[in-house]
């Protein structure tokens, strides 16, 4: 309730009327109990899928398989998967099956090989006196339906030197390509997307 202040009263006179009711105290014990309740609400297979999806995302973002970097990724992914599985539902599209796990392993290998090849190709462009580049934006298509799968595809394209995903619009990705060999959608999709997509489609759909 709002009260009008009369000319003869100060704001200090209204302090008792403006006080709010005290909120019940939530000490460390209660907060710990809430956290444990949230952590125990998700089944173990759900947490496992979240863990592997987060770890895959970590490796793609860091671009390194060094033991120290991988160890940090494992620790962070495990903590998040255990404490906040429900909050990370975006990462649970991973099809945790034998076929999907095999595809994930193959995807790692393909990504690392593509990373090395792209680095060598870009290094050759930079060292060439003619600097044979043809930068441009291309539109590519993906068959992936999973938001997580599309995000990983976009990150894989960005982490590969020479290409950069600038926007995702449904089933379409807009990519900046240093050597835009073809403006054709089908040709650009074949060159940029299909290699990653063949594994991501099995992993995420």
Short mmCIF file of C-alpha atoms in Angstrom, two decimals, residues 60-61 107 111 115 118 150-168 173-176 192 196:
data_model
loop_
_atom_site.label_atom_id
_atom_site.label_comp_id
_atom_site.label_asym_id
_atom_site.label_seq_id
_atom_site.Cartn_x
_atom_site.Cartn_y
_atom_site.Cartn_z
CA UNK A 60 35.69 -29.23 -30.52
CA UNK A 61 35.89 -25.82 -28.85
CA UNK A 107 33.91 -38.17 -36.17
CA UNK A 111 37.61 -33.79 -37.66
CA UNK A 115 41.79 -29.81 -39.29
CA UNK A 118 42.75 -27.27 -43.77
CA UNK A 150 23.47 -28.47 -36.20
CA UNK A 151 25.45 -26.58 -33.55
CA UNK A 152 28.29 -29.09 -33.69
CA UNK A 153 28.27 -28.91 -37.48
CA UNK A 154 28.50 -25.11 -37.37
CA UNK A 155 31.35 -25.27 -34.84
CA UNK A 156 33.20 -27.90 -36.86
CA UNK A 157 33.02 -25.67 -39.94
CA UNK A 158 34.20 -22.65 -37.94
CA UNK A 159 37.09 -24.50 -36.27
CA UNK A 160 38.35 -25.69 -39.65
CA UNK A 161 40.64 -22.97 -41.06
CA UNK A 162 39.30 -21.34 -44.21
CA UNK A 163 35.60 -21.54 -43.33
CA UNK A 164 33.50 -19.66 -40.78
CA UNK A 165 29.82 -20.19 -39.98
CA UNK A 166 28.18 -16.79 -39.60
CA UNK A 167 24.54 -17.80 -39.20
CA UNK A 168 22.27 -20.82 -38.75
CA UNK A 173 23.92 -22.39 -42.81
CA UNK A 174 25.65 -19.28 -44.12
CA UNK A 175 29.41 -19.74 -44.31
CA UNK A 176 32.29 -17.41 -45.14
CA UNK A 192 31.92 -28.09 -46.59
CA UNK A 196 30.97 -33.88 -40.99
#
